[in-house]
């Protein structure tokens, strides 16, 4: 197994444990926000304007993660809480971007927020709202624990990959 496969395995296990998806970006050519698996985002990205904003946001956070070399939490243009995690291992460099989550307050304000997004991006409100309701809700503490889990899974699989390649 190579380094990328080890990272993808960690991301798969992270999804199985948390229900959150993530994607790996190794260079700017990998930024394809339309391929994200979150259904709320897919619905929103039927708007070319929303897709452009998402790709700009992803690019900015990809570059920030590589520059700062630390996990950073941010709110995307659609208001979802996301995080980017830089991966530097031997000659491998990349960033894992998380699927977005929401807070309790965002759940309370969902009707107004979805109306705003629907009008801003000219996307059907009912479809957005249905998919907004299934976004995972997390507290800040849960987000931090989730980030630690992802980091630990990546570290574990990279360590096992090194060990297996040395044997």
PDB file of C-alpha atoms in Angstrom:
ATOM      1  CA  UNK A   1       0.000   0.000   0.000  1.00  0.00           C
ATOM      2  CA  UNK A   2       1.340   3.444  -0.856  1.00  0.00           C
ATOM      3  CA  UNK A   3       1.016   6.614   1.226  1.00  0.00           C
ATOM      4  CA  UNK A   4      -2.060   7.881  -0.613  1.00  0.00           C
ATOM      5  CA  UNK A   5      -3.833   4.542  -0.159  1.00  0.00           C
ATOM      6  CA  UNK A   6      -3.039   4.601   3.566  1.00  0.00           C
ATOM      7  CA  UNK A   7      -4.562   8.086   3.870  1.00  0.00           C
ATOM      8  CA  UNK A   8      -7.625   7.085   1.860  1.00  0.00           C
ATOM      9  CA  UNK A   9      -8.078   4.045   4.127  1.00  0.00           C
ATOM     10  CA  UNK A  10      -7.959   6.325   7.195  1.00  0.00           C
ATOM     11  CA  UNK A  11     -10.541   8.626   5.604  1.00  0.00           C
ATOM     12  CA  UNK A  12     -12.793   5.660   4.855  1.00  0.00           C
ATOM     13  CA  UNK A  13     -12.611   4.470   8.461  1.00  0.00           C
ATOM     14  CA  UNK A  14     -13.249   8.026   9.661  1.00  0.00           C
ATOM     15  CA  UNK A  15     -16.418   8.084   7.563  1.00  0.00           C
ATOM     16  CA  UNK A  16     -17.537   4.730   8.971  1.00  0.00           C
ATOM     17  CA  UNK A  17     -17.040   5.948  12.557  1.00  0.00           C
ATOM     18  CA  UNK A  18     -18.338   9.524  12.324  1.00  0.00           C
ATOM     19  CA  UNK A  19     -20.583   9.510   9.271  1.00  0.00           C
ATOM     20  CA  UNK A  20     -18.539  12.440   7.913  1.00  0.00           C
ATOM     21  CA  UNK A  21     -16.924  12.337   4.520  1.00  0.00           C
ATOM     22  CA  UNK A  22     -13.718  14.049   3.584  1.00  0.00           C
ATOM     23  CA  UNK A  23     -11.646  14.404   0.474  1.00  0.00           C
ATOM     24  CA  UNK A  24      -7.941  14.571  -0.254  1.00  0.00           C
ATOM     25  CA  UNK A  25      -6.380  17.370  -2.265  1.00  0.00           C
ATOM     26  CA  UNK A  26      -2.781  16.873  -3.391  1.00  0.00           C
ATOM     27  CA  UNK A  27      -2.579  19.879  -5.682  1.00  0.00           C
ATOM     28  CA  UNK A  28      -4.820  22.591  -7.081  1.00  0.00           C
ATOM     29  CA  UNK A  29      -5.866  20.332  -9.963  1.00  0.00           C
ATOM     30  CA  UNK A  30      -7.623  18.083  -7.419  1.00  0.00           C
ATOM     31  CA  UNK A  31     -10.012  20.858  -6.408  1.00  0.00           C
ATOM     32  CA  UNK A  32     -13.285  19.725  -7.881  1.00  0.00           C
ATOM     33  CA  UNK A  33     -15.903  20.958  -5.490  1.00  0.00           C
ATOM     34  CA  UNK A  34     -18.722  19.631  -7.642  1.00  0.00           C
ATOM     35  CA  UNK A  35     -17.594  16.092  -6.744  1.00  0.00           C
ATOM     36  CA  UNK A  36     -18.164  16.586  -3.003  1.00  0.00           C
ATOM     37  CA  UNK A  37     -20.552  13.981  -1.608  1.00  0.00           C
ATOM     38  CA  UNK A  38     -22.547  16.118   0.825  1.00  0.00           C
ATOM     39  CA  UNK A  39     -26.054  16.324  -0.681  1.00  0.00           C
ATOM     40  CA  UNK A  40     -26.731  19.813   0.636  1.00  0.00           C
ATOM     41  CA  UNK A  41     -23.581  21.029  -1.103  1.00  0.00           C
ATOM     42  CA  UNK A  42     -24.456  19.127  -4.281  1.00  0.00           C
ATOM     43  CA  UNK A  43     -27.840  20.856  -4.388  1.00  0.00           C
ATOM     44  CA  UNK A  44     -26.296  24.256  -3.744  1.00  0.00           C
ATOM     45  CA  UNK A  45     -23.630  23.682  -6.383  1.00  0.00           C
ATOM     46  CA  UNK A  46     -26.218  23.364  -9.114  1.00  0.00           C
ATOM     47  CA  UNK A  47     -25.666  27.123  -9.138  1.00  0.00           C
ATOM     48  CA  UNK A  48     -22.535  28.114 -11.067  1.00  0.00           C
ATOM     49  CA  UNK A  49     -22.101  31.056  -8.692  1.00  0.00           C
ATOM     50  CA  UNK A  50     -22.234  28.809  -5.607  1.00  0.00           C
ATOM     51  CA  UNK A  51     -19.817  26.347  -7.212  1.00  0.00           C
ATOM     52  CA  UNK A  52     -17.373  29.174  -7.940  1.00  0.00           C
ATOM     53  CA  UNK A  53     -17.586  30.403  -4.320  1.00  0.00           C
ATOM     54  CA  UNK A  54     -17.041  26.881  -3.032  1.00  0.00           C
ATOM     55  CA  UNK A  55     -13.971  26.323  -5.166  1.00  0.00           C
ATOM     56  CA  UNK A  56     -12.529  29.678  -4.087  1.00  0.00           C
ATOM     57  CA  UNK A  57     -13.145  28.766  -0.430  1.00  0.00           C
ATOM     58  CA  UNK A  58     -11.594  25.310  -0.887  1.00  0.00           C
ATOM     59  CA  UNK A  59      -8.559  26.784  -2.663  1.00  0.00           C
ATOM     60  CA  UNK A  60      -8.019  29.342   0.096  1.00  0.00           C
ATOM     61  CA  UNK A  61      -8.242  26.756   2.860  1.00  0.00           C
ATOM     62  CA  UNK A  62      -6.091  24.254   0.970  1.00  0.00           C
ATOM     63  CA  UNK A  63      -3.341  26.852   0.624  1.00  0.00           C
ATOM     64  CA  UNK A  64      -3.721  28.029   4.242  1.00  0.00           C
ATOM     65  CA  UNK A  65      -3.439  24.464   5.546  1.00  0.00           C
ATOM     66  CA  UNK A  66      -0.225  23.844   3.605  1.00  0.00           C
ATOM     67  CA  UNK A  67       1.264  27.210   4.600  1.00  0.00           C
ATOM     68  CA  UNK A  68       0.343  27.112   8.284  1.00  0.00           C
ATOM     69  CA  UNK A  69       0.939  23.361   8.604  1.00  0.00           C
ATOM     70  CA  UNK A  70      -1.871  22.959  11.122  1.00  0.00           C
ATOM     71  CA  UNK A  71      -5.511  21.982  11.142  1.00  0.00           C
ATOM     72  CA  UNK A  72      -7.790  24.930  10.667  1.00  0.00           C
ATOM     73  CA  UNK A  73     -11.517  25.187  11.211  1.00  0.00           C
ATOM     74  CA  UNK A  74     -13.510  27.583   9.073  1.00  0.00           C
ATOM     75  CA  UNK A  75     -17.005  28.455   7.965  1.00  0.00           C
ATOM     76  CA  UNK A  76     -17.522  27.956   4.255  1.00  0.00           C
ATOM     77  CA  UNK A  77     -19.500  30.420   2.119  1.00  0.00           C
ATOM     78  CA  UNK A  78     -22.653  28.338   2.754  1.00  0.00           C
ATOM     79  CA  UNK A  79     -22.165  28.595   6.516  1.00  0.00           C
ATOM     80  CA  UNK A  80     -21.063  25.013   7.185  1.00  0.00           C
ATOM     81  CA  UNK A  81     -18.277  24.433   9.693  1.00  0.00           C
ATOM     82  CA  UNK A  82     -15.436  22.600   7.957  1.00  0.00           C
ATOM     83  CA  UNK A  83     -11.788  21.866   8.647  1.00  0.00           C
ATOM     84  CA  UNK A  84      -8.673  21.338   6.602  1.00  0.00           C
ATOM     85  CA  UNK A  85      -5.862  19.072   7.758  1.00  0.00           C
ATOM     86  CA  UNK A  86      -2.432  19.230   6.113  1.00  0.00           C
ATOM     87  CA  UNK A  87      -0.637  15.942   5.511  1.00  0.00           C
ATOM     88  CA  UNK A  88       3.138  15.952   5.139  1.00  0.00           C
ATOM     89  CA  UNK A  89       4.721  12.541   5.111  1.00  0.00           C
ATOM     90  CA  UNK A  90       8.074  11.953   3.452  1.00  0.00           C
ATOM     91  CA  UNK A  91       7.601  13.227  -0.132  1.00  0.00           C
ATOM     92  CA  UNK A  92       3.800  13.273   0.136  1.00  0.00           C
ATOM     93  CA  UNK A  93       2.010  16.615   0.607  1.00  0.00           C
ATOM     94  CA  UNK A  94      -1.736  17.110   0.653  1.00  0.00           C
ATOM     95  CA  UNK A  95      -4.707  18.402   2.570  1.00  0.00           C
ATOM     96  CA  UNK A  96      -7.781  16.584   3.805  1.00  0.00           C
ATOM     97  CA  UNK A  97     -10.917  18.727   3.691  1.00  0.00           C
ATOM     98  CA  UNK A  98     -13.849  17.669   5.848  1.00  0.00           C
ATOM     99  CA  UNK A  99     -17.513  17.546   5.066  1.00  0.00           C
ATOM    100  CA  UNK A 100     -19.318  20.427   6.768  1.00  0.00           C
ATOM    101  CA  UNK A 101     -21.278  20.244  10.001  1.00  0.00           C
ATOM    102  CA  UNK A 102     -23.673  22.664  11.671  1.00  0.00           C
ATOM    103  CA  UNK A 103     -24.346  23.905  15.203  1.00  0.00           C
ATOM    104  CA  UNK A 104     -27.554  23.870  17.266  1.00  0.00           C
ATOM    105  CA  UNK A 105     -28.050  27.568  16.516  1.00  0.00           C
ATOM    106  CA  UNK A 106     -27.795  26.901  12.795  1.00  0.00           C
ATOM    107  CA  UNK A 107     -30.505  24.248  13.143  1.00  0.00           C
ATOM    108  CA  UNK A 108     -32.748  26.828  14.842  1.00  0.00           C
ATOM    109  CA  UNK A 109     -32.051  29.380  12.095  1.00  0.00           C
ATOM    110  CA  UNK A 110     -32.214  26.900   9.206  1.00  0.00           C
ATOM    111  CA  UNK A 111     -35.352  28.291   7.538  1.00  0.00           C
ATOM    112  CA  UNK A 112     -33.951  31.820   7.324  1.00  0.00           C
ATOM    113  CA  UNK A 113     -30.477  30.660   6.285  1.00  0.00           C
ATOM    114  CA  UNK A 114     -31.752  28.357   3.561  1.00  0.00           C
ATOM    115  CA  UNK A 115     -34.033  31.130   2.280  1.00  0.00           C
ATOM    116  CA  UNK A 116     -30.989  33.427   2.054  1.00  0.00           C
ATOM    117  CA  UNK A 117     -28.919  30.804   0.201  1.00  0.00           C
ATOM    118  CA  UNK A 118     -31.820  29.955  -2.088  1.00  0.00           C
ATOM    119  CA  UNK A 119     -32.265  33.581  -3.098  1.00  0.00           C
ATOM    120  CA  UNK A 120     -28.549  34.321  -3.360  1.00  0.00           C
ATOM    121  CA  UNK A 121     -27.789  31.335  -5.583  1.00  0.00           C
ATOM    122  CA  UNK A 122     -31.195  30.902  -7.254  1.00  0.00           C
ATOM    123  CA  UNK A 123     -31.626  27.315  -6.014  1.00  0.00           C
ATOM    124  CA  UNK A 124     -34.877  25.682  -4.919  1.00  0.00           C
ATOM    125  CA  UNK A 125     -35.522  26.379  -1.232  1.00  0.00           C
ATOM    126  CA  UNK A 126     -37.433  23.142  -0.547  1.00  0.00           C
ATOM    127  CA  UNK A 127     -34.620  20.956  -1.906  1.00  0.00           C
ATOM    128  CA  UNK A 128     -31.976  22.896   0.040  1.00  0.00           C
ATOM    129  CA  UNK A 129     -33.996  22.759   3.246  1.00  0.00           C
ATOM    130  CA  UNK A 130     -34.598  18.995   2.976  1.00  0.00           C
ATOM    131  CA  UNK A 131     -30.871  18.409   2.563  1.00  0.00           C
ATOM    132  CA  UNK A 132     -29.890  20.981   5.204  1.00  0.00           C
ATOM    133  CA  UNK A 133     -31.862  18.975   7.766  1.00  0.00           C
ATOM    134  CA  UNK A 134     -29.603  15.938   7.293  1.00  0.00           C
ATOM    135  CA  UNK A 135     -26.300  17.755   7.803  1.00  0.00           C
ATOM    136  CA  UNK A 136     -24.605  16.387  10.888  1.00  0.00           C
ATOM    137  CA  UNK A 137     -24.915  18.633  13.930  1.00  0.00           C
ATOM    138  CA  UNK A 138     -21.870  18.894  16.235  1.00  0.00           C
ATOM    139  CA  UNK A 139     -20.673  20.976  19.128  1.00  0.00           C
ATOM    140  CA  UNK A 140     -17.232  22.556  19.038  1.00  0.00           C
ATOM    141  CA  UNK A 141     -15.974  19.863  21.425  1.00  0.00           C
ATOM    142  CA  UNK A 142     -17.315  17.111  19.163  1.00  0.00           C
ATOM    143  CA  UNK A 143     -15.661  18.759  16.155  1.00  0.00           C
ATOM    144  CA  UNK A 144     -12.319  18.888  17.986  1.00  0.00           C
ATOM    145  CA  UNK A 145     -12.600  15.225  18.998  1.00  0.00           C
ATOM    146  CA  UNK A 146     -13.535  14.326  15.427  1.00  0.00           C
ATOM    147  CA  UNK A 147     -10.484  16.161  14.070  1.00  0.00           C
ATOM    148  CA  UNK A 148      -8.257  14.334  16.550  1.00  0.00           C
ATOM    149  CA  UNK A 149      -9.778  11.020  15.453  1.00  0.00           C
ATOM    150  CA  UNK A 150      -9.047  11.760  11.803  1.00  0.00           C
ATOM    151  CA  UNK A 151      -5.479  12.760  12.620  1.00  0.00           C
ATOM    152  CA  UNK A 152      -4.963   9.628  14.731  1.00  0.00           C
ATOM    153  CA  UNK A 153      -6.358   7.372  11.992  1.00  0.00           C
ATOM    154  CA  UNK A 154      -4.076   8.969   9.405  1.00  0.00           C
ATOM    155  CA  UNK A 155      -1.055   8.662  11.724  1.00  0.00           C
ATOM    156  CA  UNK A 156      -1.905   5.023  12.453  1.00  0.00           C
ATOM    157  CA  UNK A 157      -2.251   4.045   8.798  1.00  0.00           C
ATOM    158  CA  UNK A 158       0.909   5.899   7.806  1.00  0.00           C
ATOM    159  CA  UNK A 159       2.838   4.162  10.605  1.00  0.00           C
ATOM    160  CA  UNK A 160       1.488   0.765   9.567  1.00  0.00           C
ATOM    161  CA  UNK A 161       2.291   1.531   5.941  1.00  0.00           C
ATOM    162  CA  UNK A 162       5.904   2.353   6.871  1.00  0.00           C
ATOM    163  CA  UNK A 163       6.189  -0.793   8.975  1.00  0.00           C
ATOM    164  CA  UNK A 164       4.741  -3.022   6.230  1.00  0.00           C
ATOM    165  CA  UNK A 165       7.040  -1.503   3.607  1.00  0.00           C
ATOM    166  CA  UNK A 166      10.103  -2.125   5.794  1.00  0.00           C
ATOM    167  CA  UNK A 167       9.300  -5.806   6.308  1.00  0.00           C
TER     168      UNK A 167
END
